[in-house]
XYZ file of C-alpha atoms in Angstrom:
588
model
C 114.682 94.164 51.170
C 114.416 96.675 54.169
C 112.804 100.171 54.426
C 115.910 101.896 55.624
C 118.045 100.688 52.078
C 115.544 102.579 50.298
C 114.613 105.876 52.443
C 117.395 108.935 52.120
C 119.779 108.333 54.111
C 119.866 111.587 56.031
C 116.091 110.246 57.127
C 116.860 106.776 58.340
C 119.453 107.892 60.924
C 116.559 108.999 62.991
C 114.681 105.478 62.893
C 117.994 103.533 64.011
C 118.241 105.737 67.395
C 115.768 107.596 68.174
C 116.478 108.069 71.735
C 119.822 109.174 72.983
C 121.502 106.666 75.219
C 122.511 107.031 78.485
C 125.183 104.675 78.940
C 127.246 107.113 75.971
C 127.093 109.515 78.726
C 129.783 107.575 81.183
C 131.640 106.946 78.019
C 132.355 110.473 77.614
C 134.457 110.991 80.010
C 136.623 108.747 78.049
C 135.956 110.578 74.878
C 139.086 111.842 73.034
C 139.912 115.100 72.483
C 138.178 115.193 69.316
C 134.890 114.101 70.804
C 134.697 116.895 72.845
C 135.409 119.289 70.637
C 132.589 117.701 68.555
C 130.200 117.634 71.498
C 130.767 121.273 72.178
C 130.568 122.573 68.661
C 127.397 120.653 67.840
C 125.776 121.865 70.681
C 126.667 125.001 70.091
C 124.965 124.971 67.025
C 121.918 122.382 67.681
C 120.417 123.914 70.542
C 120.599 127.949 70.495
C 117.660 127.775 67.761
C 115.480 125.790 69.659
C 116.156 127.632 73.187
C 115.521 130.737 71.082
C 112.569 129.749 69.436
C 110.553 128.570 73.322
C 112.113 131.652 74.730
C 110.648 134.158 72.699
C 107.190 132.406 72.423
C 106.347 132.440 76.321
C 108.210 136.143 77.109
C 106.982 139.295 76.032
C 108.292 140.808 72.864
C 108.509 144.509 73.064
C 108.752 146.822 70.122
C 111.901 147.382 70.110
C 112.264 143.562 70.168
C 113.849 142.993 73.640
C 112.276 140.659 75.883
C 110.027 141.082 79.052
C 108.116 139.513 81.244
C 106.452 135.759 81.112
C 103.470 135.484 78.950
C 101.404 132.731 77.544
C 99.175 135.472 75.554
C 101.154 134.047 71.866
C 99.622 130.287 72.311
C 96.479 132.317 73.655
C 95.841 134.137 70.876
C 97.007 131.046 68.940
C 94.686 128.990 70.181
C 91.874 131.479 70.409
C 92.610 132.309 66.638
C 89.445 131.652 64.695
C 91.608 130.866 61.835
C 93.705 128.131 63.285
C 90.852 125.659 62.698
C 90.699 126.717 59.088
C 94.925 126.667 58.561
C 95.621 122.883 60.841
C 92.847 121.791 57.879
C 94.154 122.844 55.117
C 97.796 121.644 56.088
C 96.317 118.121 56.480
C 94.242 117.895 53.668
C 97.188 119.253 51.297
C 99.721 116.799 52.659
C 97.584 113.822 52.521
C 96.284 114.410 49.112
C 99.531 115.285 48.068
C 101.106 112.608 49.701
C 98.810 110.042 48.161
C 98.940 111.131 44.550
C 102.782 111.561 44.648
C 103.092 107.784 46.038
C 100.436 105.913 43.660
C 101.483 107.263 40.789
C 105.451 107.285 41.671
C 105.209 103.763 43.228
C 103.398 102.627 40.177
C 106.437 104.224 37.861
C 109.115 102.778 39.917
C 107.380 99.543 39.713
C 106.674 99.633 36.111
C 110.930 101.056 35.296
C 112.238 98.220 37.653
C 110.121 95.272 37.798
C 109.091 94.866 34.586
C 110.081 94.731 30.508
C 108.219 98.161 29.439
C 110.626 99.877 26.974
C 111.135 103.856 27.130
C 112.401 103.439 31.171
C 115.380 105.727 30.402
C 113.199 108.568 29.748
C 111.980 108.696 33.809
C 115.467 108.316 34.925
C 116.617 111.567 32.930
C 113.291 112.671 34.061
C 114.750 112.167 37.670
C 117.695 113.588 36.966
C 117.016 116.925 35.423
C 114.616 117.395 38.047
C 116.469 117.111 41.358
C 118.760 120.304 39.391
C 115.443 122.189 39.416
C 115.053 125.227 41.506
C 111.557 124.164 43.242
C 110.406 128.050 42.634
C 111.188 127.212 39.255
C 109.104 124.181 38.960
C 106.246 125.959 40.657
C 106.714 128.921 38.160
C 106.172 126.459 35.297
C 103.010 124.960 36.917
C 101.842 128.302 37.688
C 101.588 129.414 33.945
C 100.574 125.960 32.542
C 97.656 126.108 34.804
C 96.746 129.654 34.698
C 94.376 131.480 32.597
C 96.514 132.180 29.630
C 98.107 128.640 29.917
C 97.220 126.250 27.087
C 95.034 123.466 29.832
C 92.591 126.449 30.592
C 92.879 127.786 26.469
C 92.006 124.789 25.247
C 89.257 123.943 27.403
C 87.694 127.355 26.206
C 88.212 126.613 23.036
C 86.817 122.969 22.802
C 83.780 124.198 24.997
C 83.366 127.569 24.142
C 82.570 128.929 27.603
C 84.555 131.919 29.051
C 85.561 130.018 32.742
C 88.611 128.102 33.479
C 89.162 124.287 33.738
C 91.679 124.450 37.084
C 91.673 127.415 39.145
C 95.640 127.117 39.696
C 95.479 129.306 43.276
C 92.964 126.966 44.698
C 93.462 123.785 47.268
C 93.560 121.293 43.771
C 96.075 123.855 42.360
C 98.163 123.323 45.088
C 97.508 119.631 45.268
C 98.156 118.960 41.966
C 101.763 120.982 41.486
C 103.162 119.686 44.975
C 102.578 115.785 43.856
C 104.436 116.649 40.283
C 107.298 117.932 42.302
C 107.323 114.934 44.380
C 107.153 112.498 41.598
C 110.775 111.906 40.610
C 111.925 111.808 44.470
C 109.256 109.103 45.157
C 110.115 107.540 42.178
C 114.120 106.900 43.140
C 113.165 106.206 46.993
C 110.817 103.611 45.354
C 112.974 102.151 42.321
C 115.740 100.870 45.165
C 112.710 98.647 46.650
C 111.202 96.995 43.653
C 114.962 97.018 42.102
C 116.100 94.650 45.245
C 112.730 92.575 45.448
C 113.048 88.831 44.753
C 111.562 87.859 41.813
C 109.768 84.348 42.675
C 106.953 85.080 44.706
C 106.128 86.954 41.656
C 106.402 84.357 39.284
C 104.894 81.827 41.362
C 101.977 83.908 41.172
C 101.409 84.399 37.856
C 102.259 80.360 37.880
C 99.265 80.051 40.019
C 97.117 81.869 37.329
C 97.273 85.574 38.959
C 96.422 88.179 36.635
C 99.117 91.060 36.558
C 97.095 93.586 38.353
C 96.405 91.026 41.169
C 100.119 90.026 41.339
C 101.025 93.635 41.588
C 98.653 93.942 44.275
C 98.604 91.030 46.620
C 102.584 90.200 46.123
C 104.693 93.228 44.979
C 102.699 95.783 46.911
C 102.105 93.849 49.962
C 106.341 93.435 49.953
C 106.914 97.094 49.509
C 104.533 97.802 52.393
C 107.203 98.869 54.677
C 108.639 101.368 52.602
C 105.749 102.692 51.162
C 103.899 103.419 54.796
C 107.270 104.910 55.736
C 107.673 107.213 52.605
C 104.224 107.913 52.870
C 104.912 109.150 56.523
C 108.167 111.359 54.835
C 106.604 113.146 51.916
C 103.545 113.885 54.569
C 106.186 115.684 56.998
C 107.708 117.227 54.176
C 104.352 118.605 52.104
C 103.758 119.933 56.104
C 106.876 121.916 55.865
C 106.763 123.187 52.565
C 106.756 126.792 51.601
C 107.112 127.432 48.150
C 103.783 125.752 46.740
C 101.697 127.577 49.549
C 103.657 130.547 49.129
C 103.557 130.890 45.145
C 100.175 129.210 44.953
C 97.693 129.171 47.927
C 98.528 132.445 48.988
C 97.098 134.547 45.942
C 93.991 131.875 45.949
C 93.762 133.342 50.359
C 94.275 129.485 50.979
C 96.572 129.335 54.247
C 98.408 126.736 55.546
C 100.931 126.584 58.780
C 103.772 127.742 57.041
C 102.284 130.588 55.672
C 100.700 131.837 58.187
C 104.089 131.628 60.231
C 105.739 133.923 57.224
C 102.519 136.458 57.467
C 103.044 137.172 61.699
C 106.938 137.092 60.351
C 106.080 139.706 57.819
C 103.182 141.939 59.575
C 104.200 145.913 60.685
C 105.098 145.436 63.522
C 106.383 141.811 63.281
C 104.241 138.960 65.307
C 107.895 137.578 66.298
C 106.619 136.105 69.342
C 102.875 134.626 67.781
C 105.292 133.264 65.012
C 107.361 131.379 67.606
C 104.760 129.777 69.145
C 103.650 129.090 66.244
C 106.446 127.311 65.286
C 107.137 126.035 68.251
C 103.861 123.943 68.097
C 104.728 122.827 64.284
C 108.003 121.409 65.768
C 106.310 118.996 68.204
C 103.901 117.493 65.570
C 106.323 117.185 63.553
C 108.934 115.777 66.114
C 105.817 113.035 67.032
C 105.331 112.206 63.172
C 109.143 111.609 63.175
C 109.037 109.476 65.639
C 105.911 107.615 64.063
C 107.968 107.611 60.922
C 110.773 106.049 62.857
C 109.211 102.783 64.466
C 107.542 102.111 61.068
C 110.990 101.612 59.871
C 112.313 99.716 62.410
C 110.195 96.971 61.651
C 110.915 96.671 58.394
C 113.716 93.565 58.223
C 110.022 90.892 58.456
C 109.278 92.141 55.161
C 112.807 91.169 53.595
C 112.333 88.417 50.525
C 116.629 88.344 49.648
C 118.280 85.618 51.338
C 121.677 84.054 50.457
C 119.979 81.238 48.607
C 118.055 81.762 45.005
C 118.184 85.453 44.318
C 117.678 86.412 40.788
C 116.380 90.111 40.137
C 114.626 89.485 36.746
C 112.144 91.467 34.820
C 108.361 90.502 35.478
C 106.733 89.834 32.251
C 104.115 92.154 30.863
C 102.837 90.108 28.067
C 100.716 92.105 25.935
C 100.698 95.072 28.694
C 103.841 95.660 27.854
C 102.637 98.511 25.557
C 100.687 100.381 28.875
C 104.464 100.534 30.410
C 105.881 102.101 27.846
C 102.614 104.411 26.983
C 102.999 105.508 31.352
C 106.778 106.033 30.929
C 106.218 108.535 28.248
C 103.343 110.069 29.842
C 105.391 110.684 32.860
C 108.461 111.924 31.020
C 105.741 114.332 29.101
C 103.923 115.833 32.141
C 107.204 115.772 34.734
C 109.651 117.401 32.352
C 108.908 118.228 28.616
C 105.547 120.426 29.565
C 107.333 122.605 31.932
C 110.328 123.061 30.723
C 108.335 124.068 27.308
C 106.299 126.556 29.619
C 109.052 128.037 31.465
C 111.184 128.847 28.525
C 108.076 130.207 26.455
C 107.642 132.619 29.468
C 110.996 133.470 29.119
C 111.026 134.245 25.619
C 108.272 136.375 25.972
C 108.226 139.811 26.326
C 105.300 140.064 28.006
C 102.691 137.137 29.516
C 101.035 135.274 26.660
C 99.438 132.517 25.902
C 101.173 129.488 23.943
C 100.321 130.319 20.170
C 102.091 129.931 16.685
C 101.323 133.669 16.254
C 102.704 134.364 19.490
C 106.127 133.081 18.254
C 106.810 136.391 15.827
C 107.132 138.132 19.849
C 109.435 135.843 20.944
C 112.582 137.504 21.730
C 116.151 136.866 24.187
C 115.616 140.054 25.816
C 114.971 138.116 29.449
C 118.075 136.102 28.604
C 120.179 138.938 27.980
C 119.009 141.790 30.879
C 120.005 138.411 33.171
C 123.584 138.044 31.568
C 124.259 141.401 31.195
C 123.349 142.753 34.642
C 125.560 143.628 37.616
C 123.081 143.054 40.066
C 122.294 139.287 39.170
C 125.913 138.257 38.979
C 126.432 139.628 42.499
C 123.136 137.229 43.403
C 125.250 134.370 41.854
C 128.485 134.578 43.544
C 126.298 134.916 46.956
C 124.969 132.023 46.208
C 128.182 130.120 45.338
C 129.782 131.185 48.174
C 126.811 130.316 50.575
C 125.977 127.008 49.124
C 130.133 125.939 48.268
C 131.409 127.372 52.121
C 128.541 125.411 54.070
C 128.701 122.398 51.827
C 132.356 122.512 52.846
C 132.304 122.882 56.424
C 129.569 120.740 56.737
C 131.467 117.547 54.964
C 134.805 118.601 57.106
C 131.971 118.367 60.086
C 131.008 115.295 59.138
C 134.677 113.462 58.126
C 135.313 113.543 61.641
C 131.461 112.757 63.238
C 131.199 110.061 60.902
C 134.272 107.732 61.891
C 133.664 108.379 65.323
C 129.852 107.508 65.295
C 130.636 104.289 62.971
C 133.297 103.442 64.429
C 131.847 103.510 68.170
C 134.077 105.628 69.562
C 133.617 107.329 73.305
C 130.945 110.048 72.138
C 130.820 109.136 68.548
C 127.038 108.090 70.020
C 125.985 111.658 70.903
C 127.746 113.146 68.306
C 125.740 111.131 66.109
C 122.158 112.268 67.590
C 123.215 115.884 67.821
C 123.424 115.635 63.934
C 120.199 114.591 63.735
C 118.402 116.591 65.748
C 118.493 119.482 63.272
C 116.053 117.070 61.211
C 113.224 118.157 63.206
C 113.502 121.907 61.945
C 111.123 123.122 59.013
C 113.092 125.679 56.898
C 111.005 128.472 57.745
C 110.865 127.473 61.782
C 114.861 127.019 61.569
C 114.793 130.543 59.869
C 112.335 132.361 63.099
C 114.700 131.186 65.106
C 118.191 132.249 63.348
C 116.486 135.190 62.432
C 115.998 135.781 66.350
C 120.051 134.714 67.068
C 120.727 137.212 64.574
C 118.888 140.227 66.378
C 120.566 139.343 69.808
C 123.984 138.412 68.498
C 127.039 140.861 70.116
C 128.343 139.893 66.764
C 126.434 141.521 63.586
C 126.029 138.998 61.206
C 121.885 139.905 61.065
C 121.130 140.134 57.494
C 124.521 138.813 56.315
C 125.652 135.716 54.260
C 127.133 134.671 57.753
C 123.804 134.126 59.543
C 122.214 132.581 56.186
C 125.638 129.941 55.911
C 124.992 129.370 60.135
C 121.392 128.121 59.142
C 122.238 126.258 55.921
C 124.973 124.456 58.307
C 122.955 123.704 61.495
C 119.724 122.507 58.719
C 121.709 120.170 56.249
C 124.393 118.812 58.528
C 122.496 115.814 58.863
C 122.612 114.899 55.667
C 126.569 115.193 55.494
C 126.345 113.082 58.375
C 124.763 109.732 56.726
C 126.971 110.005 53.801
C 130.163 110.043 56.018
C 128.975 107.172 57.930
C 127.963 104.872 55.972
C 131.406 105.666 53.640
C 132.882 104.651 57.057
C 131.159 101.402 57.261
C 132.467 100.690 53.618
C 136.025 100.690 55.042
C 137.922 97.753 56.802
C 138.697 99.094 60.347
C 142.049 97.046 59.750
C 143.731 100.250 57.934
C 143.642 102.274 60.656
C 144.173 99.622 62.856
C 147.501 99.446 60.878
C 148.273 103.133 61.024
C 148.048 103.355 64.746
C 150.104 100.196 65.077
C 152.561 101.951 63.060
C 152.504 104.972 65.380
C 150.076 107.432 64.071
C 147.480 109.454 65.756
C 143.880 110.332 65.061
C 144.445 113.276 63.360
C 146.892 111.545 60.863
C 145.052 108.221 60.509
C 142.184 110.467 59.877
C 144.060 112.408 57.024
C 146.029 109.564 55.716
C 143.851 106.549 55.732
C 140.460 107.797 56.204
C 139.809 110.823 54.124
C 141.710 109.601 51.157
C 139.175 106.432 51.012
C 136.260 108.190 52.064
C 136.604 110.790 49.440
C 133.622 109.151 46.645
C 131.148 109.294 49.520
C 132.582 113.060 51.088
C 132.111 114.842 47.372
C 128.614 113.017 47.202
C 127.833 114.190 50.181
C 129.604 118.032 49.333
C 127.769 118.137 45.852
C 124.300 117.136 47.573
C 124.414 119.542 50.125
C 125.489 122.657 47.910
C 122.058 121.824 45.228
C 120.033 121.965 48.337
C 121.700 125.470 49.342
C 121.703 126.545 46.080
C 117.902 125.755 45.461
C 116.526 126.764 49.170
C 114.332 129.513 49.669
C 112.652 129.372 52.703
C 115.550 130.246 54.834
C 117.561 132.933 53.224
C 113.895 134.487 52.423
C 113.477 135.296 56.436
C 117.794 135.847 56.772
C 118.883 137.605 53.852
C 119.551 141.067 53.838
C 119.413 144.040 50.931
C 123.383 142.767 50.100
C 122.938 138.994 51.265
C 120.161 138.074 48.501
C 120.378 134.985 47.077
C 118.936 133.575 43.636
C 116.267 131.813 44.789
C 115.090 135.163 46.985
C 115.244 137.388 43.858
C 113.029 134.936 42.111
C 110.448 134.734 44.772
C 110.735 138.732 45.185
C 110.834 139.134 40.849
C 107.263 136.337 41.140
C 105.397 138.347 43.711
C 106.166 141.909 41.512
C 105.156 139.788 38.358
C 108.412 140.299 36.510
C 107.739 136.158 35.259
C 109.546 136.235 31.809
C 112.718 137.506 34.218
C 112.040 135.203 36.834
C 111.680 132.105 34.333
C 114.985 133.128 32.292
C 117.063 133.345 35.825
C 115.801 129.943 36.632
C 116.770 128.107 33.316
C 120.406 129.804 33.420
C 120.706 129.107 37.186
C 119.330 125.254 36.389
C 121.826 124.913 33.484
C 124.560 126.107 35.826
C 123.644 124.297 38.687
C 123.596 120.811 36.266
C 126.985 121.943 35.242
C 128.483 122.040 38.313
C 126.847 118.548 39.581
C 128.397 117.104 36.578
C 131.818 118.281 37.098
C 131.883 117.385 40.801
C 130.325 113.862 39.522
C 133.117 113.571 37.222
C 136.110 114.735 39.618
C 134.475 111.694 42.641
C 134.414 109.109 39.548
C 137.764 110.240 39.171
C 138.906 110.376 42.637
C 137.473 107.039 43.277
C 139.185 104.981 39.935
C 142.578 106.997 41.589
C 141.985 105.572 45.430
C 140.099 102.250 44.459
C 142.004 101.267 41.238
C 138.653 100.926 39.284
């Protein structure tokens, strides 16, 4: 059992080299032709952002947006801003209480589904499921109205008590707390599941030989096993609650509580825009994140100690839960109820609705499919869908063709194929709304005018998920027995046909993984095209933000259901056509 088997793979590329090495350097003047090209591309599209990005935050930023003179007055004012203080705090508290609820209770879950024999486990995995085809603005959206004053936790709290206040106040720090964790929970519970699913079973059982209770087995064995990947999810979801945008956006902002990433998107969004306050800004949110990376990286290196599979003796069995076995299945459904039944009941009551109301049997006579059908029937939203399609399918596409090639070389060890591989990962380090100060920057100065076009939102998708192509490439590669293509060049061919003969025929499972992957996470991302997207470029999850904030909800809620039904669709086709692909290539 080992950390990096059970983090995304896109993440655990940075823990295996985190420092560039210098001996790939004299190899590159060996590199092929390919290499090269590689090299140059990728650097062409890794390091423009982040020269951008220190460029405009130490010179002056005139009006008219050109730049001037040297200045360090941005991380003056920065650090002179009285409300810094206030925003670094609330970032930390929300992504460690975040982070912690989302791991206990997920960790708990995964242990519960894969460790033990609780009945009702297929309910979390279709909770899982459904959920990672979930617009996040959607999810929030739901959250939003189940906590709010018309939704039926604050109603019934009235009702039982009889006083006129509210339970949860939705737009506070708890609010925020509270909805980020939920959205965490079925990511935390797969990342989680692979560790207890490959833990060996007789520690455990000599435990509870030894007279251990079940709580204290859970505790002092299964925990204390899964301590490497729990301190190194722990450090993941902390980075990631640190970048996110949509819960402080839809929630904290209304409620005036500010975090980093808000505050970045109000300098973005002030007359005149702070573009050079915002940059360093965001510069200084790339190096704490860039050190917790690196924290997050040697906590996974160390993670082989831990390992409890050998060769000799394995047996994944189910731990017994004796008469608990009733709590498993009562969490399972709890979960399932909370995570996926609640708001998708909320979401499609709002948009049913024909105006905001609370969840009542007389409300049903005012239930209606106008949302549904002003969606359908209008010009404008189909022209926000095939945006979308085309943004999400064309950089899902180029960045799997990206990564065909990066990967072999990089697994393989070829001359370069060690650069090549960190200048995929470096994107990691970008937040979504940092990435998008600095494209939107590269879009202002570009000779070519692709500011406010699909083309500058694709160049931003590419340069941010490309990592993520990257590990599903490579370790497809390290699936396949270098003695194919050791055949093919024996036979006479060259890279470009053993790589179009041999490799991308096997490697085609992991490449349409990889392609389907990528195009959710375009199709659901909001935080970039927000800053990028111009009055023709709009994407769906834009409109929904911009429909939110000018309280059109029953629209917004009816756009996300269709666009989550659609988005389902297509992952199940694509699933389909790999299982397909792969019982044509493997024979099985």
């Amino acid at each position: 059992m080992t950390t990096n088997g059970n983090l995304p793979a896109a993440t655990t590329s940075f823990s295996g080299q985190s420092s560039i090495a210098f001996g790939s350097f004299g190899r590159m003047f060996k590199a092929s032709p390919l290499s090269i090209i590689l090299i140059v591309i990728l650097t062409a599209l890794v390091f423009p952002p982040l020269y951008m990005l220190i460029q405009t935050s130490v010179l002056e930023v005139r009006p008219d947006l050109s730049l001037g003179d040297f200045t360090l007055e941005y991380y003056h004012r920065l650090v002179t801003n009285p409300r810094l203080f206030e925003v670094v705090t609330n970032s930390v508290i929300f992504g460690i209480l975040s982070t912690a609820l989302a791991l206990i209770v997920g960790s708990l879950v995964a242990w519960v589904v894969e460790r033990t024999d609780a009945p009702c486990k297929f309910l979390i995995y279709l909770t899982s499921i459904v959920a990672l085809g979930t617009p996040g603005i959607l999810k929030v959206s739901a959250w939003l109205f189940l906590f709010g004053r018309s939704g039926p936790f604050n109603e019934a709290y009235r009702n039982l008590t009889g006083m006129r206040g509210n339970l949860i106040n939705v737009n506070s720090m708890t609010g925020m707390v509270l909805i980020e964790s939920i959205i965490w929970l079925p990511m935390v519970f797969l990342l989680m599941s692979a560790t207890f699913r490959a833990a060996n079973a007789e520690m455990e059982e000599a435990a509870r030989m030894s007279g251990a209770s079940v709580p204290t087995t859970v505790w002092r064995i299964s925990l204390k096993l899964a301590m490497p990947a729990v301190l190194a999810l722990a450090m993941f979801i902390f980075i990631r609650t640190l970048e996110a945008f949509e819960v402080p956006a839809l929630v904290g902002m209304p409620g005036k509580v500010d975090v980093l990433t808000t505050e970045i998107y109000r300098s973005m969004h002030d007359l005149p825009p702070q573009t050079g306050y915002a940059s360093a800004f965001s510069v200084i949110l790339l190096l704490a994140l860039s050190v917790l990376l690196v924290c997050y990286s040697r906590i996974s290196r160390n993670a082989e100690k831990y390992a409890s599979i050998t060769g000799k003796g394995y047996r994944p069995r189910p731990f017994q839960l004796g008469r608990y076995r009733w709590a498993g299945a009562l969490m399972n459904i709890a979960v399932f109820l909370i995570v996926l039944v609640l708001p998708l009941v909320g979401i499609l009551w709002v948009a049913l609705s024909p105006f905001p109301q609370p969840i009542r049997i007389s409300g049903m006579s005012r239930l209606t499919m106008d949302n549904f059908a002003h969606i359908v029937n209008s010009a404008y939203y189909s022209k926000l869908v095939v945006n979308t399609l085309l943004v999400a399918a064309g950089t899902a596409t180029v960045a799997m063709t990206f990564s065909l090639a990066a990967g072999w070389l990089a697994a393989r060890r070829k001359a370069g194929g060690q650069i090549i591989d960190q200048l995929m990962t470096i994107p990691l380090v970008f937040p979504g709304l940092v990435l998008g100060v600095a494209m939107l920057q590269i879009g202002l100065r570009s000779p070519v005018p692709i500011y406010g076009t699909l083309w500058l939102i694709g160049l931003a998708f590419l340069i941010r998920y490309i990592p993520y192509g990257m590990r599903y490439s490579f370790t497809g590669v390290l699936q396949i027995h270098p003695e194919l293509e050791q055949a093919a060049g024996a036979a006479g061919a060259n890279t470009f046909e053993t790589l179009r003969k041999i490799v991308f025929p096997l490697l085609l499972p992991a490449l349409t993984s990889g392609w389907i992957f990528i195009f959710l996470l375009c199709a659901k991302e909001m935080s970039l095209p927000l800053l990028l997207a111009g009055p023709n470029s709009q994407t769906i999850p834009v409109a929904m933000f911009n429909l939110w904030t000018n309280g059109q909800a029953g629209e917004v809620a009816a756009l996300g259901l269709l666009w989550a039904l659609a988005l389902t669709i297509v992952a199940i086709v694509f699933k389909k056509l790999a299982n397909r692909g792969a019982a044509d290539t493997f024979g099985h």
